[in-house]
Coordinates of C-alpha atoms in Angstrom, one line a residue:
Chain A
M1 CA 53.5 172.7 213.0
S2 CA 52.3 176.4 214.8
Y3 CA 49.7 177.0 217.3
D4 CA 48.2 180.4 217.8
S5 CA 46.7 180.0 220.8
I6 CA 48.3 177.4 223.5
L7 CA 46.6 176.8 227.2
I8 CA 49.3 175.7 230.1
V9 CA 47.3 174.2 233.1
D10 CA 49.6 173.7 235.8
D11 CA 49.0 174.4 239.8
S12 CA 52.8 175.7 240.2
A13 CA 53.4 179.2 238.7
T14 CA 56.9 178.2 238.4
S15 CA 56.1 175.1 236.0
R16 CA 53.6 177.5 234.2
M17 CA 56.7 179.9 233.7
I18 CA 59.0 177.1 232.7
I19 CA 56.7 175.4 230.1
K20 CA 56.2 179.0 228.5
R21 CA 59.7 179.3 228.5
C22 CA 60.8 176.0 226.8
F23 CA 57.9 176.0 224.2
E24 CA 59.2 179.6 223.1
M25 CA 62.7 178.4 223.2
A26 CA 61.6 175.3 221.0
G27 CA 60.3 177.7 218.5
F28 CA 56.6 178.7 219.5
R29 CA 57.4 182.2 219.8
S30 CA 54.6 183.7 217.9
S31 CA 52.2 181.7 220.1
S32 CA 49.8 183.2 222.5
F33 CA 50.2 181.8 225.9
H34 CA 47.1 181.5 228.4
E35 CA 47.6 179.8 231.8
A36 CA 44.8 178.1 234.2
E37 CA 46.2 176.9 237.5
D38 CA 43.6 173.7 237.7
G39 CA 41.2 171.8 235.5
L40 CA 38.2 173.5 236.7
K41 CA 39.5 176.9 235.6
A42 CA 41.1 175.6 232.4
L43 CA 37.6 174.4 231.6
T44 CA 36.0 177.8 232.4
F45 CA 38.7 179.2 230.1
L46 CA 37.8 176.6 227.2
K47 CA 34.0 177.3 227.5
Q48 CA 34.7 181.0 226.1
H49 CA 38.0 180.8 224.2
R50 CA 39.5 178.7 221.2
V51 CA 43.1 177.2 222.0
D52 CA 45.1 175.1 219.3
L53 CA 46.9 173.3 221.8
I54 CA 46.7 172.2 225.8
L55 CA 49.3 171.3 228.1
T56 CA 48.4 169.9 231.1
D57 CA 50.0 168.4 234.3
L58 CA 48.4 165.7 235.9
R59 CA 48.3 166.2 239.9
M60 CA 46.4 169.4 240.4
P61 CA 43.8 170.4 243.1
K62 CA 40.2 170.7 242.5
M63 CA 40.2 168.8 239.0
D64 CA 43.1 166.4 238.3
G65 CA 44.5 166.2 234.9
S66 CA 42.8 163.2 234.1
T67 CA 39.7 164.2 234.7
F68 CA 40.2 167.5 233.0
I69 CA 41.6 165.4 229.6
K70 CA 38.2 163.5 229.9
K71 CA 36.2 166.4 229.7
V72 CA 38.2 167.8 227.0
K73 CA 37.5 165.0 224.7
V74 CA 34.0 165.2 225.0
M75 CA 33.5 168.9 224.8
E76 CA 32.6 170.0 221.3
N77 CA 35.0 173.0 220.9
T78 CA 38.0 171.1 222.1
R79 CA 37.4 167.3 221.5
D80 CA 40.0 167.7 218.6
V81 CA 42.4 169.8 220.4
P82 CA 45.7 168.0 221.0
V83 CA 46.5 167.6 224.5
V84 CA 50.3 166.9 225.6
V85 CA 50.8 166.0 229.3
I86 CA 53.7 167.3 230.9
S87 CA 54.2 165.5 234.5
S88 CA 56.8 164.7 236.8
M89 CA 55.7 161.2 236.8
G90 CA 56.4 158.3 234.1
N91 CA 55.3 155.0 234.2
E92 CA 53.9 152.6 231.4
A93 CA 50.6 152.1 232.9
L94 CA 50.3 155.6 233.4
E95 CA 51.3 156.4 230.0
K96 CA 49.2 154.0 228.6
T97 CA 46.2 155.2 230.4
L98 CA 47.1 158.6 229.0
W99 CA 47.1 157.3 225.3
D100 CA 43.9 155.2 225.5
D101 CA 42.3 159.0 226.9
G102 CA 43.5 160.4 223.4
V103 CA 46.3 162.6 224.4
A104 CA 48.7 163.4 221.9
G105 CA 51.8 163.6 223.7
V106 CA 53.3 163.0 227.1
I107 CA 56.5 164.9 228.5
R108 CA 58.3 164.2 231.8
K109 CA 59.4 167.0 233.8
P110 CA 62.0 168.4 234.2
L111 CA 60.9 170.1 231.0
S112 CA 63.5 171.4 228.3
P113 CA 63.5 172.8 224.8
A114 CA 64.9 169.6 223.3
K115 CA 62.2 167.7 225.0
V116 CA 59.4 169.9 223.5
V117 CA 61.0 169.5 220.0
E118 CA 61.3 165.8 220.4
T119 CA 57.7 165.5 221.5
M120 CA 56.1 167.7 219.2
E121 CA 58.1 166.5 216.0
D122 CA 58.5 162.8 216.9
R123 CA 54.5 162.5 217.6
N124 CA 53.7 165.1 215.0
V125 CA 51.6 167.0 217.5
Chain B
M1 CA 64.8 145.7 253.4
S2 CA 67.6 143.7 251.2
D3 CA 70.9 145.4 250.0
Q4 CA 69.2 145.1 246.3
D5 CA 66.3 147.2 247.4
A6 CA 68.5 149.8 249.1
Q7 CA 70.8 149.7 246.2
R8 CA 67.5 150.2 243.9
I9 CA 66.4 153.0 246.4
K10 CA 69.8 154.9 246.2
S11 CA 70.4 154.7 242.3
A12 CA 66.7 156.1 241.6
M13 CA 67.3 158.9 244.0
D14 CA 70.6 159.9 242.7
E15 CA 69.2 159.6 239.1
A16 CA 66.2 161.8 240.2
V17 CA 68.4 164.5 241.9
L18 CA 70.9 164.8 239.1
T19 CA 68.0 164.9 236.4
T20 CA 66.0 167.3 238.8
F21 CA 68.7 169.9 239.4
T22 CA 70.8 169.8 236.5
E23 CA 67.7 170.0 234.0
M24 CA 65.6 172.4 236.1
A25 CA 68.1 174.4 238.3
F26 CA 70.9 174.4 235.9
L27 CA 73.3 173.3 238.6
D28 CA 75.7 170.6 238.4
I29 CA 75.3 168.0 241.3
V30 CA 77.1 165.1 242.3
P31 CA 76.4 162.4 245.1
L32 CA 78.5 162.7 248.5
A33 CA 80.0 159.8 250.2
E34 CA 79.9 161.6 253.5
S35 CA 77.4 163.8 255.5
A36 CA 77.2 167.6 255.1
D37 CA 75.8 170.2 257.9
I38 CA 73.1 172.0 256.2
D39 CA 71.7 175.1 258.1
H40 CA 68.3 175.0 256.8
Q41 CA 65.1 176.7 257.9
Q42 CA 62.1 175.3 256.1
V43 CA 62.1 171.7 255.0
M44 CA 60.4 170.7 252.0
T45 CA 58.4 167.5 252.2
I46 CA 56.2 165.2 250.0
Q47 CA 54.3 162.1 250.6
L48 CA 54.6 159.1 248.6
F49 CA 51.9 156.4 248.3
E50 CA 52.7 154.2 245.0
P51 CA 54.6 151.9 244.4
I52 CA 56.0 152.7 247.7
R53 CA 54.7 154.1 251.0
G54 CA 56.9 156.7 252.8
S55 CA 57.9 160.6 252.2
I56 CA 60.9 162.6 251.0
Q57 CA 62.3 165.7 252.5
L58 CA 64.4 168.4 250.9
Y59 CA 67.1 170.2 253.0
M60 CA 68.7 173.4 251.7
S61 CA 70.5 176.0 253.1
K62 CA 69.0 179.8 252.5
E63 CA 71.8 180.6 250.3
G64 CA 71.2 177.2 248.2
K65 CA 67.7 178.1 247.8
Q66 CA 68.6 181.2 246.6
T67 CA 70.9 179.9 244.0
V68 CA 68.4 177.6 242.6
V69 CA 65.7 179.7 242.6
E70 CA 67.6 182.3 240.7
N71 CA 68.7 179.8 238.2
I72 CA 65.2 178.6 237.6
H73 CA 63.7 182.5 237.6
A74 CA 66.6 183.9 235.9
D75 CA 66.0 186.9 238.1
G76 CA 67.5 188.3 241.4
W77 CA 65.8 186.9 244.6
E78 CA 64.8 190.3 245.7
H79 CA 62.6 190.7 242.7
L80 CA 60.4 187.5 243.6
T81 CA 57.6 187.5 246.1
M82 CA 57.6 184.6 249.0
E83 CA 54.9 182.9 247.0
E84 CA 56.8 182.4 244.1
I85 CA 60.0 181.6 246.1
D86 CA 58.1 178.9 247.9
D87 CA 56.3 177.6 244.7
C88 CA 59.6 177.2 243.1
L89 CA 61.1 175.2 245.9
L90 CA 58.2 173.1 246.1
E91 CA 57.9 172.3 242.4
I92 CA 61.6 171.3 242.6
L93 CA 60.8 168.7 245.1
N94 CA 57.8 167.4 243.2
V95 CA 59.8 166.9 240.1
L96 CA 62.5 165.0 242.1
A97 CA 59.9 163.0 243.9
G98 CA 58.1 162.3 240.6
N99 CA 61.2 161.1 239.2
F100 CA 62.3 159.1 241.7
L101 CA 59.2 156.9 241.8
S102 CA 59.7 156.6 237.7
E103 CA 63.1 155.9 238.1
Y104 CA 62.6 153.3 240.8
R105 CA 59.5 151.5 239.4
P106 CA 59.1 152.3 235.7
S107 CA 56.5 149.6 235.2
G108 CA 53.9 148.4 237.7
P109 CA 51.3 150.4 239.6
K110 CA 50.8 154.1 238.6
P111 CA 52.8 156.2 240.9
K112 CA 51.0 158.2 243.4
M113 CA 52.4 161.1 245.7
S114 CA 50.9 164.1 247.7
F115 CA 51.2 167.7 246.9
P116 CA 54.7 169.0 248.1
E117 CA 54.4 171.3 251.3
I118 CA 56.7 173.5 253.6
V119 CA 57.1 172.1 257.0
F120 CA 58.7 174.5 259.7
D121 CA 59.4 171.9 262.4
P122 CA 61.4 168.7 261.0
S123 CA 59.9 166.9 264.3
E124 CA 56.7 166.8 262.4
I125 CA 57.9 164.5 259.9
E126 CA 56.9 160.9 260.6
Q127 CA 60.2 158.6 260.6
G128 CA 59.5 155.4 258.6
A129 CA 60.4 151.7 259.4
L130 CA 63.5 152.8 257.2
S131 CA 65.0 155.8 257.0
R132 CA 68.0 157.2 254.9
D133 CA 69.9 160.6 254.0
F134 CA 71.4 161.3 250.9
Y135 CA 73.8 164.0 250.4
Y136 CA 74.8 165.9 247.4
D137 CA 77.0 168.7 246.3
G138 CA 75.7 171.2 243.9
E139 CA 78.7 173.9 242.9
G140 CA 79.3 174.1 246.7
I141 CA 75.7 174.1 247.6
P142 CA 75.0 171.0 250.1
V143 CA 71.9 169.2 249.5
R144 CA 70.4 166.7 251.8
I145 CA 67.4 164.3 250.8
S146 CA 65.8 162.2 253.4
F147 CA 63.9 159.4 252.6
H148 CA 61.5 157.7 254.8
L149 CA 60.0 154.4 254.1
E150 CA 56.9 153.2 255.4
Q151 CA 56.1 150.2 253.4
M152 CA 57.9 148.4 250.5
E153 CA 55.6 147.6 247.3
A154 CA 53.8 144.3 247.9

């Protein structure tokens, strides 16, 4: 599956760089990547731009990933956009909450192209 | 703390360190049985809140920091801003700490921790009820992880 426009939401510039690089290496070279350093900036961007895939961290200042995901899932122009969480934390209770919130995939950092392929193909994202 | 708890912490820390440095910084790293002197300047620290309360600090020499940052950025240190370098080092600790909590307790309460930060004076770091130092060698680069435990999970 291809995504023309991908939004990366993470407060770490290093992490945003790694995510973009891993997705490009996993085959998403023709996608346009956009970045936001927190949920608030991401929502502002999404109100004005259409994206096909959202990749988000969970722990961010100003607006955390969980709150951001809930807002994305109620906004008319984003509710059907797949959201993949990329976080350093993994835990059964946490992942259950994320699935219940409607995320399409969860990848634990450190990210790699192999993990991207595995998630995007296995989860049919 | 029981020997079993101490071993669980060590196993989780070893796994987190190996995963983070190998997959993120492309550095082969192994645990050391003995301590190593590290000429560090700044220290990276992060607070843990759930499932255990404590903190983790990452100590590396300037040369070590340069190597891992250059590995991650695939660019020379001289081409990066101080902000980019600090962000990179803090993200390493962020990933390491998240992996540690996930390895230590894959089920149970959702893990919680602070944002990582840089501390210039290690004496500012609160000692916990239990403190342990873990040492590693990353292709000749010594790495020290200090773990302070305030409170085990109930």
